[in-house]
Short mmCIF file of C-alpha atoms and ligand atoms in Angstrom, two decimals:
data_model
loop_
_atom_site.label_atom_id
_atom_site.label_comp_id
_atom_site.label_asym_id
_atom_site.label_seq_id
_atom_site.Cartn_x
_atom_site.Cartn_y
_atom_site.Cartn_z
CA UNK H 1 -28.23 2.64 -25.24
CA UNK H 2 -26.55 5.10 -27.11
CA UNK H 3 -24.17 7.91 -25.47
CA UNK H 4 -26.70 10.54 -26.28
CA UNK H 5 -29.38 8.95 -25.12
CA UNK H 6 -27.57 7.86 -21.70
CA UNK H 7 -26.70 11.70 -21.53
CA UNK H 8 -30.34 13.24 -22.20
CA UNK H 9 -31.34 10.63 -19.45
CA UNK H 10 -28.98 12.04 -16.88
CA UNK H 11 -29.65 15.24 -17.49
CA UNK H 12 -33.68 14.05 -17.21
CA UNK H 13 -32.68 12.72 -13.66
CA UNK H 14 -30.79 15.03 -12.92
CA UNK H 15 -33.46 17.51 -12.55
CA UNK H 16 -35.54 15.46 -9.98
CA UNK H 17 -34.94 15.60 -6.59
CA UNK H 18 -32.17 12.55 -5.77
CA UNK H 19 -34.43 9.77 -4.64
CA UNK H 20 -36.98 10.50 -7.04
CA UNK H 21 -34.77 10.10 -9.73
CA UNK H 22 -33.59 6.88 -8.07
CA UNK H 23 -37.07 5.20 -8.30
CA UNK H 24 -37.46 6.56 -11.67
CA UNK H 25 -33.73 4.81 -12.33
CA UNK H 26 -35.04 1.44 -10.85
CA UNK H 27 -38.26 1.71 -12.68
CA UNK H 28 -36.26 2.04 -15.92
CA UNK H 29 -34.18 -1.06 -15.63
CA UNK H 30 -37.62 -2.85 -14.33
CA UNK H 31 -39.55 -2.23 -17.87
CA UNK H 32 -35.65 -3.10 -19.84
CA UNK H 33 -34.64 0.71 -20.24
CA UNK H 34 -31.93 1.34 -21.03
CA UNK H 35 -31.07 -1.37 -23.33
CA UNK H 36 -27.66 -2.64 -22.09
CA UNK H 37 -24.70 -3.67 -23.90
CA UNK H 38 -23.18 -6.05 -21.91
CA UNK H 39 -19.46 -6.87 -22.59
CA UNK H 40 -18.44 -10.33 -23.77
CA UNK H 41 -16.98 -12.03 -20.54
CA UNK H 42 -13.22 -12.09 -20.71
CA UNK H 43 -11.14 -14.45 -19.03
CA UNK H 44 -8.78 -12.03 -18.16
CA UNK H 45 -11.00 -10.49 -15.64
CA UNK H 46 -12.89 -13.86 -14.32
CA UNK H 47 -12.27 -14.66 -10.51
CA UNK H 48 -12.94 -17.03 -7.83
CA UNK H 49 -13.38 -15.62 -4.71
CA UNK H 50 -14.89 -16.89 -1.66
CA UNK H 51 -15.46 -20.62 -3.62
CA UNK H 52 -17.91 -18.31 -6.29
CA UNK H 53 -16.90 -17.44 -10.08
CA UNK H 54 -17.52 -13.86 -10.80
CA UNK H 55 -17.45 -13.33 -14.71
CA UNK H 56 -15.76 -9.84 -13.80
CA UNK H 57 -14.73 -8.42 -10.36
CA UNK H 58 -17.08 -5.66 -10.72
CA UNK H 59 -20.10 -5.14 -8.89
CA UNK H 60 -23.46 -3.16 -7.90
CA UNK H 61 -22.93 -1.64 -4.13
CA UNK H 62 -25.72 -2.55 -1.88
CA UNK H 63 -28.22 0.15 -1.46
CA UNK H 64 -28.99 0.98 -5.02
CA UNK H 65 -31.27 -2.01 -5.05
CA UNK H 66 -32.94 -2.23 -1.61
CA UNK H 67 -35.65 -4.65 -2.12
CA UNK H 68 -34.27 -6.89 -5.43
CA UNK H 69 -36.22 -5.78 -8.13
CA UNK H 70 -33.49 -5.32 -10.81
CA UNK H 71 -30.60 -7.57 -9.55
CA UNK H 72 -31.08 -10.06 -13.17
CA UNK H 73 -30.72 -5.83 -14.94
CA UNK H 74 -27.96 -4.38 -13.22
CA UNK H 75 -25.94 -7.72 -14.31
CA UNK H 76 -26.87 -7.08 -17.80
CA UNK H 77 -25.47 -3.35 -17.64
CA UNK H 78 -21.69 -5.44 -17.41
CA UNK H 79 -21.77 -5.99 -13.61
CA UNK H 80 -20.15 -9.57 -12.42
CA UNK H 81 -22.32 -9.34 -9.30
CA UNK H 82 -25.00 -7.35 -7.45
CA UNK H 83 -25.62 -7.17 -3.81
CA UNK H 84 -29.29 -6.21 -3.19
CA UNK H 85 -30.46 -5.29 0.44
CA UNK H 86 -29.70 -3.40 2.97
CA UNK H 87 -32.71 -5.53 4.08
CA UNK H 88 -34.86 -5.93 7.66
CA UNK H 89 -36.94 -8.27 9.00
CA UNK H 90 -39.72 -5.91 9.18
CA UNK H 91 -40.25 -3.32 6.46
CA UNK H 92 -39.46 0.12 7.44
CA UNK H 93 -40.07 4.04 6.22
CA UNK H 94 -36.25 5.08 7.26
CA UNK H 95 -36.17 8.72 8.20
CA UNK H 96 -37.97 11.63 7.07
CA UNK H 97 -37.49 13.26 3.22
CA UNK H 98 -35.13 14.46 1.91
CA UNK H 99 -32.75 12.39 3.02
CA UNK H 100 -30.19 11.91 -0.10
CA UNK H 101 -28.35 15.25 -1.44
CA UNK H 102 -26.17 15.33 -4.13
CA UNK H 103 -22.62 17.33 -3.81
CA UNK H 104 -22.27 17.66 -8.25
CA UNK H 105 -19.23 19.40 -7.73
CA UNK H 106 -17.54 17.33 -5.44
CA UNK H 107 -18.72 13.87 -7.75
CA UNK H 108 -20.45 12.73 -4.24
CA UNK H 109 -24.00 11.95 -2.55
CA UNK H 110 -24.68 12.31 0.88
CA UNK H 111 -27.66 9.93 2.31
CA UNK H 112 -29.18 9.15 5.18
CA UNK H 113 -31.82 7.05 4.02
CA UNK H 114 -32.00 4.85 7.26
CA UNK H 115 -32.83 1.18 6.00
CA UNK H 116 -35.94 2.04 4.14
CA UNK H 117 -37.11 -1.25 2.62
CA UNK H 118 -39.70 -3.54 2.29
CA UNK H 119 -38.44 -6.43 5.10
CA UNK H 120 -37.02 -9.89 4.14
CA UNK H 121 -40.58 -11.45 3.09
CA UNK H 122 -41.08 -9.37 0.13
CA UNK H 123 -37.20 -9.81 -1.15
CA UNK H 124 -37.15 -13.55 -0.41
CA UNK H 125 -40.19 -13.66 -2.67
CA UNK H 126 -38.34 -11.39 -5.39
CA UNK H 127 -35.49 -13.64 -5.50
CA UNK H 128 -37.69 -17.09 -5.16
CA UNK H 129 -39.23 -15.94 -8.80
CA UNK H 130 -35.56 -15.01 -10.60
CA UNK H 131 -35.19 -17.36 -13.20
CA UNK H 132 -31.75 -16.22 -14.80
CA UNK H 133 -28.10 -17.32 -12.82
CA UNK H 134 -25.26 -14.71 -11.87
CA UNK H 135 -24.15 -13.56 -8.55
CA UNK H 136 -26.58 -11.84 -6.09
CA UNK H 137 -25.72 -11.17 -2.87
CA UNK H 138 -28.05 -10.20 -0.17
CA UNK H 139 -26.97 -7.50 2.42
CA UNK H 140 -28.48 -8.08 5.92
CA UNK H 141 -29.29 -5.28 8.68
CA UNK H 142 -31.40 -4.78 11.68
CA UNK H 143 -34.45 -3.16 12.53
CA UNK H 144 -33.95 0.60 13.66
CA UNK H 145 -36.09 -0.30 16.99
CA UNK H 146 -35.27 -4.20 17.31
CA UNK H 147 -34.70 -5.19 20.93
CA UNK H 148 -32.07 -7.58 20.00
CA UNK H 149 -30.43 -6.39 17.16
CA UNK H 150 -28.33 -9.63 16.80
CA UNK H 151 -31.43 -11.63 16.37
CA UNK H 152 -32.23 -9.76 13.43
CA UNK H 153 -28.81 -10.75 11.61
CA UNK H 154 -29.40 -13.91 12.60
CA UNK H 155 -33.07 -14.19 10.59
CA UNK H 156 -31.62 -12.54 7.94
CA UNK H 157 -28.95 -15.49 7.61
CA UNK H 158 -31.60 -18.13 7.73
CA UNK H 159 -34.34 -16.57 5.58
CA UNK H 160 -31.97 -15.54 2.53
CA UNK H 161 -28.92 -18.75 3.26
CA UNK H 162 -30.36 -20.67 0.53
CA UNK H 163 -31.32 -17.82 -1.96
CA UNK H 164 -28.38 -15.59 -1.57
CA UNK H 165 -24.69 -16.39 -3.36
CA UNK H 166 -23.30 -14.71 -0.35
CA UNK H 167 -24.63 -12.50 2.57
CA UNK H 168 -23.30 -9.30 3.77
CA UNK H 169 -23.58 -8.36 7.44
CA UNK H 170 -23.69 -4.47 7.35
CA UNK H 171 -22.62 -2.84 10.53
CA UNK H 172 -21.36 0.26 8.66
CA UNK H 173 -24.41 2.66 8.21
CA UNK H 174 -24.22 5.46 10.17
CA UNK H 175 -28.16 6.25 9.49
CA UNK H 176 -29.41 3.21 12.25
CA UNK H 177 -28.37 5.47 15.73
CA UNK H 178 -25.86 2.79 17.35
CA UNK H 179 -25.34 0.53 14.79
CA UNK H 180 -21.71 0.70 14.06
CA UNK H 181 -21.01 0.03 17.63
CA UNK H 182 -21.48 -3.55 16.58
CA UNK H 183 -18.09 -3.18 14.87
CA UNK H 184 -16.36 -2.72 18.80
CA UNK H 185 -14.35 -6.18 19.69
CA UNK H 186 -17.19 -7.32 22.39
CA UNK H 187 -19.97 -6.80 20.17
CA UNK H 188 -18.20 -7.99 16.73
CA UNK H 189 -17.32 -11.27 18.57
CA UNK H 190 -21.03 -11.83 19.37
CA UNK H 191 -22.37 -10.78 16.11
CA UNK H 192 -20.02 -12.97 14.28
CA UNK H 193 -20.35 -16.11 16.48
CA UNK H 194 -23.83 -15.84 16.13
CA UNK H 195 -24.36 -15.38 12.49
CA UNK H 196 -21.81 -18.05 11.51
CA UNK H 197 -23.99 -20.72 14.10
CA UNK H 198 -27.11 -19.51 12.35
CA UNK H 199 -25.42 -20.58 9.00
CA UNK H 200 -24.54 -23.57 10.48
CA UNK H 201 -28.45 -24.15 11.19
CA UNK H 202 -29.29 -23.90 7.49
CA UNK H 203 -28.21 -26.42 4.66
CA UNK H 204 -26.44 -23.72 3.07
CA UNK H 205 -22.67 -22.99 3.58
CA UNK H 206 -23.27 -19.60 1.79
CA UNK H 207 -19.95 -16.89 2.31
CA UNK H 208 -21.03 -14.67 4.79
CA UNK H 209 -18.89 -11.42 4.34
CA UNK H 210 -18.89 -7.94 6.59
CA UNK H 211 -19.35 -4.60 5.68
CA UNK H 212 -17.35 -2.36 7.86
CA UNK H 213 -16.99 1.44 8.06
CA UNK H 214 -14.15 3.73 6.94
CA UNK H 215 -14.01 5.85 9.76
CA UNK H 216 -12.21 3.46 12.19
CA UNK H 217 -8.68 3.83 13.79
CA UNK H 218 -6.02 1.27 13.43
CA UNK H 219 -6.89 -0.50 17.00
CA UNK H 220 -10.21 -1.08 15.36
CA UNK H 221 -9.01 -2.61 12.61
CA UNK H 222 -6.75 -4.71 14.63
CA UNK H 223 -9.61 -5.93 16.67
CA UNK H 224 -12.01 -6.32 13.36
CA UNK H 225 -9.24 -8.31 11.72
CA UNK H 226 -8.50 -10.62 14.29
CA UNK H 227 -12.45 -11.43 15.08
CA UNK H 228 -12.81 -11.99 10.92
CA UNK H 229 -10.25 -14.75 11.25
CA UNK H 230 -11.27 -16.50 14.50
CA UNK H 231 -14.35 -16.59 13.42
CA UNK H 232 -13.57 -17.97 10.32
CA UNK H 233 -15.65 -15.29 7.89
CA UNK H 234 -15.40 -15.73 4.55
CA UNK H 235 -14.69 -12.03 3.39
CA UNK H 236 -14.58 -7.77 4.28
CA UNK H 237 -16.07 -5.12 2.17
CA UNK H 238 -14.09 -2.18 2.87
CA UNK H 239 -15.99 0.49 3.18
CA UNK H 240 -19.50 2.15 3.90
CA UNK H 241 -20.36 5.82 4.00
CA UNK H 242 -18.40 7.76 5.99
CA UNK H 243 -18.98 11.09 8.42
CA UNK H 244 -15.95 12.81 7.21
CA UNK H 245 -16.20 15.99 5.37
CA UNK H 246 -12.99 17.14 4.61
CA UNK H 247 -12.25 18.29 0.98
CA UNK H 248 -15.79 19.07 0.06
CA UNK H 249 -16.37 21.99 -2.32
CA UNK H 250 -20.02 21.91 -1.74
CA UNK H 251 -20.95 23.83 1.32
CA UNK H 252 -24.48 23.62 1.09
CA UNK H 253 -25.16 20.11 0.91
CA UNK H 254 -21.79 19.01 2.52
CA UNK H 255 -23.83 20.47 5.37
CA UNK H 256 -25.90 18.14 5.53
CA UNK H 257 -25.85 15.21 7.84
CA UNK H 258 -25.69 11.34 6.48
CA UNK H 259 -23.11 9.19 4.74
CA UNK H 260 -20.93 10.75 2.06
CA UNK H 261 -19.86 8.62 -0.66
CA UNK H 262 -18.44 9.23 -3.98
CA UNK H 263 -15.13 10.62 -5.86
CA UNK H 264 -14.09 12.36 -1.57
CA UNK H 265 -14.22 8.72 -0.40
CA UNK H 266 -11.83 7.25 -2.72
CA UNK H 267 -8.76 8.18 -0.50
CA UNK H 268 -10.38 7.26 2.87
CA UNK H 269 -11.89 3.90 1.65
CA UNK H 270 -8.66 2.71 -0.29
CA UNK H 271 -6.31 3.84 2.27
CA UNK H 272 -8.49 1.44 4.54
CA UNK H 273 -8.81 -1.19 2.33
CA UNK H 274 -5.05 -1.44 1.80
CA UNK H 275 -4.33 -1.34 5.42
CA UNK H 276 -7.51 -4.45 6.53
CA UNK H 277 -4.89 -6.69 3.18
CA UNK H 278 -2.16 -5.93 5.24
CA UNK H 279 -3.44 -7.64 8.49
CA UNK H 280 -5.93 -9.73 6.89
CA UNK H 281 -3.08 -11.89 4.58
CA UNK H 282 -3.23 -12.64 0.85
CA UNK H 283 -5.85 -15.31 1.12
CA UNK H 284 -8.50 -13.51 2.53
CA UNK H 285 -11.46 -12.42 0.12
CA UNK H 286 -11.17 -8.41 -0.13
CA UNK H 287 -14.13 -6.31 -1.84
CA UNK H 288 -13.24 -3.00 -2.33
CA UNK H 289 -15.53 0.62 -2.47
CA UNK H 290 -15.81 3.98 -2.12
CA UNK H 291 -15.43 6.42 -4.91
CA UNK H 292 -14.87 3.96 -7.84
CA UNK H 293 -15.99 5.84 -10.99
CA UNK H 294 -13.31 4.80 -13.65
CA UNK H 295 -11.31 1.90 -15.04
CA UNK H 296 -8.27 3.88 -12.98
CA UNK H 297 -10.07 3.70 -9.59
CA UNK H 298 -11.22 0.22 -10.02
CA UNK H 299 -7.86 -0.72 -11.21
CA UNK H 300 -6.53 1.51 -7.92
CA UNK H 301 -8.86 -0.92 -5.69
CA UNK H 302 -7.05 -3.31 -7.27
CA UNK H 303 -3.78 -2.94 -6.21
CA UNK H 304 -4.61 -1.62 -2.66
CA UNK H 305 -5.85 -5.14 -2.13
CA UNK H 306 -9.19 -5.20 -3.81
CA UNK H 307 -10.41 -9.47 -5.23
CA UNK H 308 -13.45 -7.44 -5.96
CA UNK H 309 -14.76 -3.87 -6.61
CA UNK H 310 -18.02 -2.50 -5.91
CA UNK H 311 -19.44 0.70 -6.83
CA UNK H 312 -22.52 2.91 -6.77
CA UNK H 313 -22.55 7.13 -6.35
CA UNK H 314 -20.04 6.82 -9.53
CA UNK H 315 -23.09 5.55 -11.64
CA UNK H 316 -25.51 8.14 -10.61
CA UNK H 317 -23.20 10.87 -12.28
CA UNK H 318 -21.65 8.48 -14.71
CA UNK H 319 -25.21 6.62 -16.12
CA UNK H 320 -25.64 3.42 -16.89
CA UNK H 321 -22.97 3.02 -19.25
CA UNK H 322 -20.55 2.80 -16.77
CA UNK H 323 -20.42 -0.28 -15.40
CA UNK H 324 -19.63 -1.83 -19.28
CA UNK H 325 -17.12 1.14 -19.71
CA UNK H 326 -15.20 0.28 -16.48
CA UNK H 327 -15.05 -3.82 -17.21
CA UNK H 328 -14.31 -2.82 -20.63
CA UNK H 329 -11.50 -0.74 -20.12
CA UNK H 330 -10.04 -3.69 -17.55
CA UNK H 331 -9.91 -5.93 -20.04
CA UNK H 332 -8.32 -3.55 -22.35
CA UNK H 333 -5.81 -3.09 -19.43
CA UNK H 334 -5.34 -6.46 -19.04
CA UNK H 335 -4.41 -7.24 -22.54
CA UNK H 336 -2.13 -4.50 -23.05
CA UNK H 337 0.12 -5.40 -20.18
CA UNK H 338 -0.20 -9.23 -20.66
CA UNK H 339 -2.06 -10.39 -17.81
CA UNK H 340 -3.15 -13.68 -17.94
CA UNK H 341 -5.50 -12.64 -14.94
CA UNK H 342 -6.47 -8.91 -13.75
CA UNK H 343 -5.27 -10.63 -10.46
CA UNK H 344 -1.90 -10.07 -10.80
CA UNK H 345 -1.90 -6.43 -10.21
CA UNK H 346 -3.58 -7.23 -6.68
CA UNK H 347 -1.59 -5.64 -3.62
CA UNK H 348 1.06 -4.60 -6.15
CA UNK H 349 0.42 -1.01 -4.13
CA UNK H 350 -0.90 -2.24 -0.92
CA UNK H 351 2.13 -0.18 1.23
CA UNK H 352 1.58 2.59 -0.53
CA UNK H 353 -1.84 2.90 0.34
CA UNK H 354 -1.71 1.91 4.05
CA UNK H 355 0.90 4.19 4.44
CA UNK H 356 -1.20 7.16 3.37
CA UNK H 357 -1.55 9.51 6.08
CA UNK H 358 -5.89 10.13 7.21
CA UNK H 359 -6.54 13.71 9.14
C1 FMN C 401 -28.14 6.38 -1.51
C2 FMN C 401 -27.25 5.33 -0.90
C3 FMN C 401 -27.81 4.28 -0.18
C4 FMN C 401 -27.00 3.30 0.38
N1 FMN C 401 -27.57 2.26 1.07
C5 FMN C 401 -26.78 1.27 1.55
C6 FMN C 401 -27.35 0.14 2.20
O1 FMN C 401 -28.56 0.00 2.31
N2 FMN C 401 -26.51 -0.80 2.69
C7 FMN C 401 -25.14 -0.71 2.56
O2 FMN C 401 -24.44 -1.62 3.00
N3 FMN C 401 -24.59 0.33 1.92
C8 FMN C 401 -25.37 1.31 1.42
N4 FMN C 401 -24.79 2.37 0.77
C9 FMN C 401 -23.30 2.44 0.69
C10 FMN C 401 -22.77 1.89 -0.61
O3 FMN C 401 -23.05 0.51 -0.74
C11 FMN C 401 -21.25 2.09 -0.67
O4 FMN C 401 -20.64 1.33 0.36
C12 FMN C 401 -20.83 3.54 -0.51
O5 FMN C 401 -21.76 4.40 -1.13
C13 FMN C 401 -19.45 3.82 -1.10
O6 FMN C 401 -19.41 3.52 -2.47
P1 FMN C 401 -19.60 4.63 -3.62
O7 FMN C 401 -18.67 5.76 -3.32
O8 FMN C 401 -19.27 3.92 -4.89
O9 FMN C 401 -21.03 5.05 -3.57
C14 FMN C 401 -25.59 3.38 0.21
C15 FMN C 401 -25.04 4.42 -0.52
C16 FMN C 401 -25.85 5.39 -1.08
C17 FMN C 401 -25.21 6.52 -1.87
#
């Protein structure tokens, strides 16, 4: 697609209310619009993480693709992954419209969609029909009214085990009232034990990673950390949403309640990030997001700790060019300082970050 194009598109979407423009977005990569230029895969930027090989460390945040219609298109934009879901057992409306605002000044959306999806039958189906390889992950969640909320985390490990390259337990959105006190020590430790023996009832030994939240204080992430390794998880995606506000130019919107995500989350979610390396060790499988719109901020991820980067708000104000842009411009990175492997710039600013100072 050319540059003109991808701007008179934006511009087009731009002028529809948010989730409009969203279904018009998924509807466009559903019929093969825009055509994508994918980049040739470079070994510079190839990875193994978790026991899969990701042609590129970049990859589609979950909640752009709820229900798996376009995970096969988002891959040929230049992603090295996608991670469809947030996905229920039972379908679900979420809350009330509107619901997603965007903050154009500030680079940032807030949402507070409230799992809105069409339940684990319909995706499993999706993904039963796929015919082309590549990484898709499948990002679990519960019911909003589920009477055992666990049980739903479990189903979602058994239904997608076999389908899904890895699964993503999201305890993170702060749209499902009482959900992220399943990140609390008591509650992880159940969660976790429970979705790992529900693996363990499959064939599949599919990575199971969590999704946690940025607005936690270091005793959280002291009890999160320790509860990842005892119960042997295979990796953290650092972070969700968050509730903060600070910064924001937009005082209309930024009223609004929801998740914000975008360019005001970089700090939060990499200062995170950096600090979960610190306790977690160099072997454990990081994924890094929140606010990644440029090869700088991916390459930022990077060195706070980031195996893998994931991004979404950035491509609804940067098009779907971006994703090819940003693994383009690592490779160029990569060859101009004579990496053998993007991985060598991992942690390489890990104190930094950690260090960074959160009001
Ligand atoms: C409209 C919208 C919907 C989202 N839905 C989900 C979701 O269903 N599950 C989830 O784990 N994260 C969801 N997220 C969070 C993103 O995956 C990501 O963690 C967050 O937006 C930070 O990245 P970003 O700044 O690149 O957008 C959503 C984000 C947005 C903007």
């Amino acid at each position: 697609m050319s540059g003109a194009l991808g701007r008179l598109g934006q511009s087009l979407l731009f002028s529809l209310d948010p989730e409009t423009a969203h279904g018009l977005s998924i509807s466009a990569l559903r019929s093969g619009l825009p055509r994508a230029r994918r980049p040739a895969d470079d070994p510079r930027l190839a990875i193994t993480v978790a026991g899969l090989s990701f042609p590129n460390p970049l990859g589609m945040a979950a909640g752009y693709d709820k229900n798996g219609e376009v995970p096969d298109a988002l891959l040929a934009l230049g992603f090295g992954f996608a991670e469809v879901g947030t996905v229920t057992p039972l379908p679900q409306a979420g809350n009330p419209k509107p619901r997603i605002f965007r903050l154009t000044a500030d680079r940032a959306v807030i949402n507070r969609l409230g799992f809105n999806n069409q339940g684990h039958a319909a995706l499993a189906r999706r993904l039963a029909t796929r015919r082309q390889r590549g990484i898709v992950g499948v990002n679990i969640g519960a019911n909003k009214d589920a009477v055992d909320r666990i049980a739903d985390y479990e189903a979602g490990v058994r239904t997608f085990a076999a389908a899904a390259s890895y699964l993503t337990v999201n305890i993170s959105s702060p749209n499902t009232p009482g959900l992220r006190a399943l990140q609390s020590r008591e509650a992880l430790a159940e969660l976790l034990e429970r979705v790992v023996a529900a693996r363990a009832s499959t064939d599949s030994s599919t990575p199971i990673f969590l999704k946690i939240a940025p607005d936690l204080v270091d005793a959280d992430l002291d009890d999160i950390a320790a509860e990842l390794m005892r119960q042997g998880l295979d990796g953290l995606i650092v972070s969700n949403t968050t509730l903060s506000r600070r910064g924001l130019h937009d005082e209309g919107s930024g009223r609004e309640s929801g998740g914000l995500s975008g360019r005001p989350l970089f700090r939060r979610s990499t200062v995170m990030l950096a600090r979960m390396r610190q306790r977690l060790g160099p072997a454990f499988p990081l994924v890094g997001v929140g606010g990644v719109d440029s090869t700088d901020t991916a390459l930022e991820k990077i060195r706070a700790g980031a195996d893998l980067v994931q991004l979404y708000t950035g491509m609804i104000y940067g098009g779907p060019t971006l994703p090819a842009g940003i693994v383009t411009g690592l490779a160029r990175f990569a060859a101009r300082e004579g990496l053998r492997s993007i991985r060598e710039i991992r942690d390489s600013a890990v104190e930094r970050w950690a260090s960074e100072a959160l009001d």
